[in-house]
Amino acid sequence: MNFIKRFFSGMKQKDSVSEPVEVVKPVSEEKTQSTTSSTASAESDAAEKRFADAPPAPRVVLHAPVLNENIFPAESEDILIKAQPSQTGDQCMFTVNRVLMKGASWYFDSFESAAESSLAESLFSLDDVETVLVCESTVTVTRKDKTLIDWKELAKEVGAAIRGSIEEGSCLIAEKIISSIPSEDVIREGIQKVIDEEVNPGVAGHGGQINLLGVKGNSVTIQMGGGCQGCSAADLTLKQGIHTSFRKAVPQVGAIFDETDHTAGLNPYFS
Amino acid sequence: MPRVLTFKVNIETGKQGPNETVNFCFNGHKMPFENVTGSNESDAIFEGSFDVNSFAHSLTLVGPEKGKWNVEKVTVDYECEGEKPYVVKWGAVTLDETTEMNLWQDPPAPMFDV
Protein backbone atom coordinates (compact mmCIF):
# COMPACT_ATOMS: atom_id res chain seq x y z
CA MET A 1 0.00 0.00 0.00
CA ASN A 2 2.78 2.41 0.94
CA PHE A 3 4.42 1.71 -2.40
CA ILE A 4 1.15 2.55 -4.26
CA LYS A 5 0.71 5.76 -2.24
CA ARG A 6 4.26 6.78 -3.02
CA PHE A 7 3.77 5.97 -6.68
CA PHE A 8 0.62 8.14 -6.98
CA SER A 9 2.05 11.01 -4.94
CA GLY A 10 5.14 10.91 -7.16
CA MET A 11 2.93 11.18 -10.23
CA LYS A 12 1.08 14.18 -8.75
CA GLN A 13 4.34 15.94 -7.93
CA LYS A 14 5.53 15.41 -11.47
CA ASP A 15 2.27 16.88 -12.83
CA SER A 16 2.58 19.95 -10.63
CA VAL A 17 6.09 20.75 -11.92
CA SER A 18 5.38 19.85 -15.50
CA GLU A 19 6.02 23.33 -16.94
CA PRO A 20 9.56 23.99 -15.64
CA VAL A 21 10.54 20.55 -16.69
CA GLU A 22 9.29 21.26 -20.20
CA VAL A 23 11.45 24.41 -20.36
CA VAL A 24 14.54 22.62 -19.18
CA LYS A 25 13.88 19.62 -21.45
CA PRO A 26 15.31 20.96 -24.74
CA VAL A 27 18.57 21.92 -23.06
CA SER A 28 19.03 18.53 -21.50
CA GLU A 29 17.94 16.86 -24.73
CA GLU A 30 20.48 18.89 -26.68
CA LYS A 31 23.14 17.87 -24.23
CA THR A 32 22.08 14.28 -24.42
CA GLN A 33 21.94 14.41 -28.19
CA SER A 34 25.41 15.91 -28.46
CA THR A 35 26.75 13.38 -25.99
CA THR A 36 24.94 10.59 -27.82
CA SER A 37 26.20 11.70 -31.21
CA SER A 38 29.80 11.91 -30.00
CA THR A 39 29.47 8.52 -28.33
CA ALA A 40 27.86 7.10 -31.46
CA SER A 41 30.62 8.38 -33.72
CA ALA A 42 33.25 6.97 -31.36
CA GLU A 43 31.41 3.65 -31.36
CA SER A 44 31.14 3.58 -35.13
CA ASP A 45 34.85 4.38 -35.42
CA ALA A 46 35.62 1.57 -33.04
CA ALA A 47 33.32 -0.75 -34.96
CA GLU A 48 34.92 0.23 -38.27
CA LYS A 49 38.34 -0.38 -36.80
CA ARG A 50 37.20 -3.71 -35.38
CA PHE A 51 35.68 -4.90 -38.65
CA ALA A 52 38.66 -3.62 -40.64
CA ASP A 53 40.62 -6.56 -39.18
CA ALA A 54 40.18 -9.76 -41.11
CA PRO A 55 37.80 -12.19 -39.31
CA PRO A 56 39.48 -15.27 -37.87
CA ALA A 57 39.64 -18.07 -40.42
CA PRO A 58 37.01 -20.72 -39.68
CA ARG A 59 38.48 -23.95 -38.43
CA VAL A 60 37.88 -27.23 -40.20
CA VAL A 61 35.90 -29.69 -38.08
CA LEU A 62 37.56 -33.12 -38.03
CA HIS A 63 35.56 -36.26 -37.31
CA ALA A 64 37.57 -38.81 -35.37
CA PRO A 65 36.34 -42.41 -35.53
CA VAL A 66 33.81 -43.33 -32.87
CA LEU A 67 35.06 -46.30 -30.83
CA ASN A 68 32.20 -48.77 -30.56
CA GLU A 69 32.35 -51.13 -27.69
CA ASN A 70 31.01 -54.64 -28.11
CA ILE A 71 27.28 -54.66 -27.41
CA PHE A 72 27.25 -58.44 -26.88
CA PRO A 73 28.92 -60.46 -24.14
CA ALA A 74 32.18 -61.89 -25.45
CA GLU A 75 32.28 -65.50 -26.65
CA SER A 76 28.57 -66.19 -26.29
CA GLU A 77 27.52 -69.26 -28.26
CA ASP A 78 23.86 -68.24 -28.38
CA ILE A 79 22.54 -66.25 -31.33
CA LEU A 80 22.05 -62.79 -29.86
CA ILE A 81 20.16 -60.11 -31.76
CA LYS A 82 19.57 -56.47 -30.85
CA ALA A 83 16.97 -54.29 -32.58
CA GLN A 84 17.47 -50.56 -33.00
CA PRO A 85 14.64 -48.63 -34.71
CA SER A 86 15.70 -45.46 -36.53
CA GLN A 87 14.80 -42.02 -35.13
CA THR A 88 12.24 -41.60 -37.90
CA GLY A 89 10.76 -45.05 -37.24
CA ASP A 90 10.73 -46.02 -40.91
CA GLN A 91 13.37 -48.71 -40.53
CA CYS A 92 14.93 -50.93 -37.89
CA MET A 93 18.47 -52.26 -37.75
CA PHE A 94 19.10 -55.71 -36.28
CA THR A 95 22.63 -56.45 -35.12
CA VAL A 96 23.58 -60.11 -34.75
CA ASN A 97 26.58 -61.45 -32.82
CA ARG A 98 27.89 -63.21 -35.93
CA VAL A 99 28.72 -62.37 -39.52
CA LEU A 100 25.86 -62.84 -42.00
CA MET A 101 27.60 -61.63 -45.16
CA LYS A 102 31.39 -61.32 -45.03
CA GLY A 103 32.93 -58.16 -46.50
CA ALA A 104 29.86 -57.22 -48.53
CA SER A 105 26.24 -56.14 -48.38
CA TRP A 106 23.10 -56.76 -50.43
CA TYR A 107 19.81 -54.96 -50.87
CA PHE A 108 16.68 -57.05 -51.42
CA ASP A 109 13.77 -54.99 -52.69
CA SER A 110 11.23 -57.79 -53.22
CA PHE A 111 10.41 -61.40 -52.40
CA GLU A 112 11.52 -62.40 -55.92
CA SER A 113 14.98 -60.91 -55.34
CA ALA A 114 15.33 -63.08 -52.23
CA ALA A 115 15.25 -66.38 -54.16
CA GLU A 116 17.82 -68.90 -52.82
CA SER A 117 18.81 -66.53 -49.98
CA SER A 118 17.25 -68.21 -46.95
CA LEU A 119 17.70 -65.21 -44.67
CA ALA A 120 15.90 -62.79 -46.98
CA GLU A 121 13.26 -65.37 -47.92
CA SER A 122 12.33 -65.92 -44.28
CA LEU A 123 12.10 -62.15 -43.70
CA PHE A 124 9.91 -61.55 -46.76
CA SER A 125 7.57 -64.26 -45.52
CA LEU A 126 6.57 -61.80 -42.80
CA ASP A 127 3.58 -59.70 -43.91
CA ASP A 128 4.89 -56.23 -43.06
CA VAL A 129 8.47 -56.48 -44.41
CA GLU A 130 9.06 -54.25 -47.44
CA THR A 131 12.85 -54.26 -48.04
CA VAL A 132 15.84 -56.00 -46.49
CA LEU A 133 19.46 -54.83 -46.45
CA VAL A 134 22.07 -57.29 -45.21
CA CYS A 135 25.48 -55.82 -44.36
CA GLU A 136 28.17 -57.82 -42.54
CA SER A 137 26.48 -58.64 -39.21
CA THR A 138 23.45 -56.37 -39.53
CA VAL A 139 20.05 -56.61 -41.19
CA THR A 140 18.08 -53.41 -41.83
CA VAL A 141 14.39 -53.83 -42.50
CA THR A 142 11.82 -51.31 -43.75
CA ARG A 143 8.15 -51.97 -43.23
CA LYS A 144 5.17 -51.64 -45.58
CA ASP A 145 2.91 -49.93 -43.07
CA LYS A 146 4.50 -46.48 -42.75
CA THR A 147 1.89 -45.38 -40.19
CA LEU A 148 3.32 -47.69 -37.52
CA ILE A 149 6.45 -46.58 -35.70
CA ASP A 150 6.38 -49.08 -32.83
CA TRP A 151 8.70 -51.88 -33.88
CA LYS A 152 8.38 -54.11 -30.78
CA GLU A 153 6.03 -56.67 -32.34
CA LEU A 154 7.55 -56.85 -35.84
CA ALA A 155 11.07 -56.77 -34.40
CA LYS A 156 10.35 -59.94 -32.41
CA GLU A 157 9.15 -61.68 -35.58
CA VAL A 158 12.18 -60.46 -37.54
CA GLY A 159 14.50 -61.59 -34.73
CA ALA A 160 12.90 -65.06 -34.74
CA ALA A 161 13.21 -65.27 -38.54
CA ILE A 162 16.91 -64.31 -38.49
CA ARG A 163 17.62 -66.78 -35.70
CA GLY A 164 15.69 -69.53 -37.51
CA SER A 165 17.67 -68.99 -40.74
CA ILE A 166 21.01 -69.11 -38.95
CA GLU A 167 20.04 -72.25 -36.99
CA GLU A 168 18.83 -73.91 -40.19
CA GLY A 169 22.39 -73.70 -41.50
CA SER A 170 21.35 -73.20 -45.11
CA CYS A 171 22.80 -70.59 -47.46
CA LEU A 172 21.92 -67.21 -45.93
CA ILE A 173 22.80 -65.29 -49.10
CA ALA A 174 22.55 -66.93 -52.53
CA GLU A 175 25.84 -67.94 -54.15
CA LYS A 176 24.78 -66.25 -57.39
CA ILE A 177 24.52 -62.93 -55.51
CA ILE A 178 27.95 -63.22 -53.92
CA SER A 179 29.56 -64.16 -57.25
CA SER A 180 27.84 -61.26 -59.03
CA ILE A 181 29.43 -58.57 -56.82
CA PRO A 182 31.92 -56.64 -58.95
CA SER A 183 35.23 -55.17 -57.81
CA GLU A 184 35.40 -51.93 -55.79
CA ASP A 185 36.79 -50.11 -58.84
CA VAL A 186 33.77 -51.04 -60.96
CA ILE A 187 31.39 -49.91 -58.17
CA ARG A 188 33.36 -46.67 -57.67
CA GLU A 189 33.37 -45.87 -61.38
CA GLY A 190 29.63 -46.53 -61.77
CA ILE A 191 28.64 -44.53 -58.70
CA GLN A 192 30.92 -41.60 -59.57
CA LYS A 193 29.39 -41.53 -63.05
CA VAL A 194 25.82 -41.39 -61.74
CA ILE A 195 26.83 -38.69 -59.22
CA ASP A 196 28.42 -36.56 -61.94
CA GLU A 197 25.80 -37.05 -64.62
CA GLU A 198 22.55 -37.41 -62.71
CA VAL A 199 22.63 -36.67 -58.98
CA ASN A 200 24.78 -33.53 -58.79
CA PRO A 201 23.12 -31.74 -61.71
CA GLY A 202 19.81 -32.44 -59.94
CA VAL A 203 20.77 -31.13 -56.50
CA ALA A 204 22.81 -28.22 -57.93
CA GLY A 205 19.57 -26.29 -58.40
CA HIS A 206 19.25 -26.26 -54.61
CA GLY A 207 22.89 -25.30 -54.08
CA GLY A 208 23.77 -28.86 -53.06
CA GLN A 209 26.35 -31.43 -54.02
CA ILE A 210 27.08 -35.09 -53.29
CA ASN A 211 30.60 -36.46 -52.87
CA LEU A 212 31.65 -40.10 -52.97
CA LEU A 213 33.88 -40.62 -49.92
CA GLY A 214 34.70 -44.27 -50.34
CA VAL A 215 33.79 -47.76 -51.47
CA LYS A 216 34.32 -50.85 -49.32
CA GLY A 217 33.27 -54.10 -50.91
CA ASN A 218 30.05 -53.06 -52.61
CA SER A 219 29.07 -50.59 -49.85
CA VAL A 220 29.48 -46.90 -50.63
CA THR A 221 29.88 -43.91 -48.35
CA ILE A 222 28.79 -40.47 -49.50
CA GLN A 223 28.75 -36.98 -48.05
CA MET A 224 26.21 -34.28 -48.77
CA GLY A 225 27.51 -30.73 -49.09
CA GLY A 226 26.44 -27.18 -49.88
CA GLY A 227 22.69 -26.65 -49.62
CA CYS A 228 22.05 -30.37 -48.90
CA GLN A 229 24.02 -30.13 -45.65
CA GLY A 230 21.61 -29.31 -42.84
CA CYS A 231 18.60 -29.31 -45.17
CA SER A 232 15.45 -30.70 -43.56
CA ALA A 233 14.73 -32.65 -46.75
CA ALA A 234 18.18 -34.28 -46.87
CA ASP A 235 16.82 -37.63 -45.61
CA LEU A 236 14.18 -37.65 -48.33
CA THR A 237 16.74 -36.68 -51.01
CA LEU A 238 19.00 -39.46 -49.80
CA LYS A 239 16.45 -42.24 -49.56
CA GLN A 240 14.16 -41.46 -52.49
CA GLY A 241 16.56 -39.71 -54.84
CA ILE A 242 20.13 -40.82 -54.35
CA HIS A 243 19.45 -44.43 -53.30
CA THR A 244 17.14 -44.95 -56.27
CA SER A 245 19.61 -43.44 -58.76
CA PHE A 246 22.54 -45.45 -57.36
CA ARG A 247 20.67 -48.77 -57.38
CA LYS A 248 19.29 -48.18 -60.88
CA ALA A 249 22.73 -47.35 -62.30
CA VAL A 250 24.69 -49.96 -60.30
CA PRO A 251 22.29 -52.74 -59.22
CA GLN A 252 25.05 -54.54 -57.28
CA VAL A 253 25.52 -51.66 -54.83
CA GLY A 254 24.72 -52.73 -51.27
CA ALA A 255 24.67 -50.42 -48.25
CA ILE A 256 24.77 -46.65 -48.83
CA PHE A 257 26.15 -44.78 -45.85
CA ASP A 258 25.79 -41.03 -45.39
CA GLU A 259 28.57 -39.40 -43.38
CA THR A 260 27.24 -35.86 -43.56
CA ASP A 261 27.41 -33.79 -40.41
CA HIS A 262 24.22 -31.84 -40.92
CA THR A 263 24.93 -29.56 -37.95
CA ALA A 264 28.24 -28.23 -39.28
CA GLY A 265 29.60 -26.73 -42.46
CA LEU A 266 30.39 -23.33 -43.89
CA ASN A 267 27.43 -23.18 -46.24
CA PRO A 268 24.69 -25.38 -44.89
CA TYR A 269 21.25 -25.09 -46.46
CA PHE A 270 21.43 -21.82 -48.38
CA SER A 271 23.19 -19.77 -45.74
CA MET B 1 18.27 -31.86 -30.49
CA PRO B 2 18.44 -32.43 -26.73
CA ARG B 3 19.13 -29.90 -24.01
CA VAL B 4 22.61 -30.64 -22.66
CA LEU B 5 22.74 -30.21 -18.89
CA THR B 6 26.41 -30.99 -18.44
CA PHE B 7 29.25 -32.80 -20.17
CA LYS B 8 32.59 -34.09 -18.98
CA VAL B 9 35.63 -34.86 -21.13
CA ASN B 10 38.66 -37.06 -20.64
CA ILE B 11 41.36 -36.42 -23.26
CA GLU B 12 44.41 -38.65 -23.65
CA THR B 13 47.25 -36.84 -25.42
CA GLY B 14 49.78 -38.79 -27.45
CA LYS B 15 53.38 -37.97 -28.30
CA GLN B 16 52.79 -34.27 -29.00
CA GLY B 17 50.77 -31.90 -26.87
CA PRO B 18 50.73 -28.08 -26.78
CA ASN B 19 50.28 -27.73 -22.99
CA GLU B 20 47.97 -24.75 -23.28
CA THR B 21 44.44 -23.93 -22.14
CA VAL B 22 41.97 -26.42 -23.55
CA ASN B 23 38.95 -24.75 -25.14
CA PHE B 24 35.73 -26.11 -26.56
CA CYS B 25 33.15 -24.54 -28.85
CA PHE B 26 29.48 -25.00 -27.97
CA ASN B 27 27.13 -23.75 -30.70
CA GLY B 28 30.00 -21.60 -32.00
CA HIS B 29 30.88 -20.08 -28.62
CA LYS B 30 34.50 -20.70 -27.60
CA MET B 31 35.03 -21.32 -23.89
CA PRO B 32 37.57 -22.94 -21.55
CA PHE B 33 36.63 -26.01 -19.51
CA GLU B 34 35.77 -25.85 -15.82
CA ASN B 35 36.80 -28.24 -13.03
CA VAL B 36 40.03 -28.92 -14.88
CA THR B 37 42.53 -31.58 -13.82
CA GLY B 38 45.68 -32.64 -15.66
CA SER B 39 46.86 -31.05 -18.90
CA ASN B 40 47.23 -31.60 -22.63
CA GLU B 41 51.00 -31.90 -22.68
CA SER B 42 52.60 -35.01 -24.20
CA ASP B 43 51.35 -38.32 -22.76
CA ALA B 44 49.15 -36.51 -20.21
CA ILE B 45 45.47 -36.85 -19.44
CA PHE B 46 43.20 -33.82 -19.31
CA GLU B 47 39.81 -33.80 -17.61
CA GLY B 48 37.29 -30.99 -17.60
CA SER B 49 33.58 -30.37 -17.58
CA PHE B 50 31.02 -27.66 -18.20
CA ASP B 51 27.42 -27.08 -17.08
CA VAL B 52 25.83 -26.02 -20.35
CA ASN B 53 22.04 -26.02 -19.82
CA SER B 54 21.40 -25.31 -23.48
CA PHE B 55 20.31 -27.09 -26.65
CA ALA B 56 23.16 -28.59 -28.63
CA HIS B 57 23.70 -27.73 -32.28
CA SER B 58 27.43 -28.37 -32.25
CA LEU B 59 30.20 -29.16 -29.81
CA THR B 60 33.86 -29.21 -30.79
CA LEU B 61 37.27 -29.43 -29.17
CA VAL B 62 39.32 -26.45 -30.37
CA GLY B 63 42.80 -27.19 -31.72
CA PRO B 64 45.88 -25.49 -30.26
CA GLU B 65 46.76 -21.88 -31.09
CA LYS B 66 50.24 -23.03 -32.16
CA GLY B 67 51.74 -26.37 -33.04
CA LYS B 68 50.14 -29.78 -33.20
CA TRP B 69 48.13 -31.80 -30.69
CA ASN B 70 48.06 -35.59 -31.03
CA VAL B 71 44.79 -36.55 -29.42
CA GLU B 72 44.88 -40.28 -28.75
CA LYS B 73 41.43 -40.82 -27.29
CA VAL B 74 38.54 -38.65 -26.11
CA THR B 75 35.77 -39.86 -23.82
CA VAL B 76 32.74 -37.63 -23.31
CA ASP B 77 30.06 -38.23 -20.67
CA TYR B 78 26.84 -36.39 -21.53
CA GLU B 79 23.89 -35.62 -19.31
CA CYS B 80 20.93 -34.40 -21.34
CA GLU B 81 17.44 -33.44 -20.24
CA GLY B 82 14.99 -36.34 -20.50
CA GLU B 83 17.68 -38.80 -21.61
CA LYS B 84 19.72 -41.43 -19.83
CA PRO B 85 23.36 -40.34 -19.35
CA TYR B 86 25.50 -41.72 -22.18
CA VAL B 87 29.17 -41.97 -23.10
CA VAL B 88 30.86 -41.62 -26.50
CA LYS B 89 34.51 -42.50 -27.17
CA TRP B 90 36.49 -41.16 -30.12
CA GLY B 91 39.78 -42.42 -31.54
CA ALA B 92 42.96 -40.66 -32.60
CA VAL B 93 43.09 -37.34 -34.42
CA THR B 94 45.73 -34.61 -34.83
CA LEU B 95 44.64 -31.02 -34.26
CA ASP B 96 46.39 -27.77 -35.15
CA GLU B 97 45.58 -24.05 -35.34
CA THR B 98 43.28 -24.59 -38.33
CA THR B 99 41.22 -27.48 -37.01
CA GLU B 100 38.80 -28.55 -34.32
CA MET B 101 37.35 -31.93 -33.43
CA ASN B 102 33.68 -32.85 -33.33
CA LEU B 103 32.62 -33.85 -29.82
CA TRP B 104 28.88 -34.04 -30.34
CA GLN B 105 26.81 -37.11 -30.86
CA ASP B 106 23.06 -37.36 -30.34
CA PRO B 107 21.83 -39.70 -27.62
CA PRO B 108 21.81 -43.26 -29.00
CA ALA B 109 18.56 -44.64 -30.35
CA PRO B 110 17.04 -47.13 -27.93
CA MET B 111 18.06 -50.74 -28.49
CA PHE B 112 16.35 -53.91 -27.29
CA ASP B 113 16.91 -57.66 -27.45
CA VAL B 114 14.78 -59.74 -29.80
mmCIF file with all atom_site columns, N, CA, C and O in Angstrom, chain A residues 8-22:
data_model
loop_
_atom_site.group_PDB
_atom_site.id
_atom_site.type_symbol
_atom_site.label_atom_id
_atom_site.label_alt_id
_atom_site.label_comp_id
_atom_site.label_asym_id
_atom_site.label_entity_id
_atom_site.label_seq_id
_atom_site.pdbx_PDB_ins_code
_atom_site.Cartn_x
_atom_site.Cartn_y
_atom_site.Cartn_z
_atom_site.occupancy
_atom_site.B_iso_or_equiv
_atom_site.pdbx_formal_charge
_atom_site.auth_seq_id
_atom_site.auth_comp_id
_atom_site.auth_asym_id
_atom_site.auth_atom_id
_atom_site.pdbx_PDB_model_num
ATOM 1  N N  . PHE A 1 8  ? 1.587  7.126  -6.545  1.00 0.00 ? 8  PHE A N  1
ATOM 2  C CA . PHE A 1 8  ? 0.622  8.145  -6.979  1.00 0.00 ? 8  PHE A CA 1
ATOM 3  C C  . PHE A 1 8  ? 1.061  9.545  -6.591  1.00 0.00 ? 8  PHE A C  1
ATOM 4  O O  . PHE A 1 8  ? 0.906  10.483 -7.359  1.00 0.00 ? 8  PHE A O  1
ATOM 5  N N  . SER A 1 9  ? 1.597  9.678  -5.371  1.00 0.00 ? 9  SER A N  1
ATOM 6  C CA . SER A 1 9  ? 2.054  11.013 -4.944  1.00 0.00 ? 9  SER A CA 1
ATOM 7  C C  . SER A 1 9  ? 3.197  11.490 -5.836  1.00 0.00 ? 9  SER A C  1
ATOM 8  O O  . SER A 1 9  ? 3.288  12.658 -6.191  1.00 0.00 ? 9  SER A O  1
ATOM 9  N N  . GLY A 1 10 ? 4.030  10.591 -6.242  1.00 0.00 ? 10 GLY A N  1
ATOM 10 C CA . GLY A 1 10 ? 5.136  10.906 -7.164  1.00 0.00 ? 10 GLY A CA 1
ATOM 11 C C  . GLY A 1 10 ? 4.593  11.418 -8.479  1.00 0.00 ? 10 GLY A C  1
ATOM 12 O O  . GLY A 1 10 ? 5.085  12.396 -9.039  1.00 0.00 ? 10 GLY A O  1
ATOM 13 N N  . MET A 1 11 ? 3.523  10.777 -8.955  1.00 0.00 ? 11 MET A N  1
ATOM 14 C CA . MET A 1 11 ? 2.933  11.183 -10.227 1.00 0.00 ? 11 MET A CA 1
ATOM 15 C C  . MET A 1 11 ? 2.359  12.600 -10.116 1.00 0.00 ? 11 MET A C  1
ATOM 16 O O  . MET A 1 11 ? 2.514  13.415 -11.009 1.00 0.00 ? 11 MET A O  1
ATOM 17 N N  . LYS A 1 12 ? 1.682  12.858 -8.959  1.00 0.00 ? 12 LYS A N  1
ATOM 18 C CA . LYS A 1 12 ? 1.084  14.180 -8.747  1.00 0.00 ? 12 LYS A CA 1
ATOM 19 C C  . LYS A 1 12 ? 2.168  15.242 -8.740  1.00 0.00 ? 12 LYS A C  1
ATOM 20 O O  . LYS A 1 12 ? 2.049  16.277 -9.366  1.00 0.00 ? 12 LYS A O  1
ATOM 21 N N  . GLN A 1 13 ? 3.242  14.966 -8.002  1.00 0.00 ? 13 GLN A N  1
ATOM 22 C CA . GLN A 1 13 ? 4.342  15.937 -7.932  1.00 0.00 ? 13 GLN A CA 1
ATOM 23 C C  . GLN A 1 13 ? 4.880  16.248 -9.321  1.00 0.00 ? 13 GLN A C  1
ATOM 24 O O  . GLN A 1 13 ? 5.123  17.377 -9.683  1.00 0.00 ? 13 GLN A O  1
ATOM 25 N N  . LYS A 1 14 ? 5.013  15.243 -10.109 1.00 0.00 ? 14 LYS A N  1
ATOM 26 C CA . LYS A 1 14 ? 5.531  15.411 -11.473 1.00 0.00 ? 14 LYS A CA 1
ATOM 27 C C  . LYS A 1 14 ? 4.612  16.326 -12.274 1.00 0.00 ? 14 LYS A C  1
ATOM 28 O O  . LYS A 1 14 ? 5.051  17.230 -12.967 1.00 0.00 ? 14 LYS A O  1
ATOM 29 N N  . ASP A 1 15 ? 3.254  16.068 -12.107 1.00 0.00 ? 15 ASP A N  1
ATOM 30 C CA . ASP A 1 15 ? 2.274  16.882 -12.833 1.00 0.00 ? 15 ASP A CA 1
ATOM 31 C C  . ASP A 1 15 ? 2.386  18.349 -12.442 1.00 0.00 ? 15 ASP A C  1
ATOM 32 O O  . ASP A 1 15 ? 2.328  19.223 -13.289 1.00 0.00 ? 15 ASP A O  1
ATOM 33 N N  . SER A 1 16 ? 2.559  18.574 -11.123 1.00 0.00 ? 16 SER A N  1
ATOM 34 C CA . SER A 1 16 ? 2.583  19.952 -10.632 1.00 0.00 ? 16 SER A CA 1
ATOM 35 C C  . SER A 1 16 ? 3.815  20.709 -11.132 1.00 0.00 ? 16 SER A C  1
ATOM 36 O O  . SER A 1 16 ? 3.774  21.922 -11.260 1.00 0.00 ? 16 SER A O  1
ATOM 37 N N  . VAL A 1 17 ? 4.888  20.037 -11.442 1.00 0.00 ? 17 VAL A N  1
ATOM 38 C CA . VAL A 1 17 ? 6.086  20.748 -11.918 1.00 0.00 ? 17 VAL A CA 1
ATOM 39 C C  . VAL A 1 17 ? 6.337  20.465 -13.414 1.00 0.00 ? 17 VAL A C  1
ATOM 40 O O  . VAL A 1 17 ? 7.445  20.519 -13.885 1.00 0.00 ? 17 VAL A O  1
ATOM 41 N N  . SER A 1 18 ? 5.215  20.222 -14.111 1.00 0.00 ? 18 SER A N  1
ATOM 42 C CA . SER A 1 18 ? 5.383  19.846 -15.503 1.00 0.00 ? 18 SER A CA 1
ATOM 43 C C  . SER A 1 18 ? 5.972  20.965 -16.363 1.00 0.00 ? 18 SER A C  1
ATOM 44 O O  . SER A 1 18 ? 6.753  20.725 -17.253 1.00 0.00 ? 18 SER A O  1
ATOM 45 N N  . GLU A 1 19 ? 5.554  22.241 -16.076 1.00 0.00 ? 19 GLU A N  1
ATOM 46 C CA . GLU A 1 19 ? 6.019  23.333 -16.939 1.00 0.00 ? 19 GLU A CA 1
ATOM 47 C C  . GLU A 1 19 ? 7.524  23.581 -16.902 1.00 0.00 ? 19 GLU A C  1
ATOM 48 O O  . GLU A 1 19 ? 8.154  23.584 -17.949 1.00 0.00 ? 19 GLU A O  1
ATOM 49 N N  . PRO A 1 20 ? 8.123  23.762 -15.677 1.00 0.00 ? 20 PRO A N  1
ATOM 50 C CA . PRO A 1 20 ? 9.563  23.992 -15.644 1.00 0.00 ? 20 PRO A CA 1
ATOM 51 C C  . PRO A 1 20 ? 10.348 22.870 -16.310 1.00 0.00 ? 20 PRO A C  1
ATOM 52 O O  . PRO A 1 20 ? 11.332 23.117 -16.985 1.00 0.00 ? 20 PRO A O  1
ATOM 53 N N  . VAL A 1 21 ? 9.847  21.705 -16.100 1.00 0.00 ? 21 VAL A N  1
ATOM 54 C CA . VAL A 1 21 ? 10.535 20.547 -16.691 1.00 0.00 ? 21 VAL A CA 1
ATOM 55 C C  . VAL A 1 21 ? 10.541 20.669 -18.210 1.00 0.00 ? 21 VAL A C  1
ATOM 56 O O  . VAL A 1 21 ? 11.546 20.442 -18.867 1.00 0.00 ? 21 VAL A O  1
ATOM 57 N N  . GLU A 1 22 ? 9.376  21.122 -18.743 1.00 0.00 ? 22 GLU A N  1
ATOM 58 C CA . GLU A 1 22 ? 9.292  21.261 -20.204 1.00 0.00 ? 22 GLU A CA 1
ATOM 59 C C  . GLU A 1 22 ? 10.293 22.289 -20.728 1.00 0.00 ? 22 GLU A C  1
ATOM 60 O O  . GLU A 1 22 ? 10.850 22.125 -21.793 1.00 0.00 ? 22 GLU A O  1
#
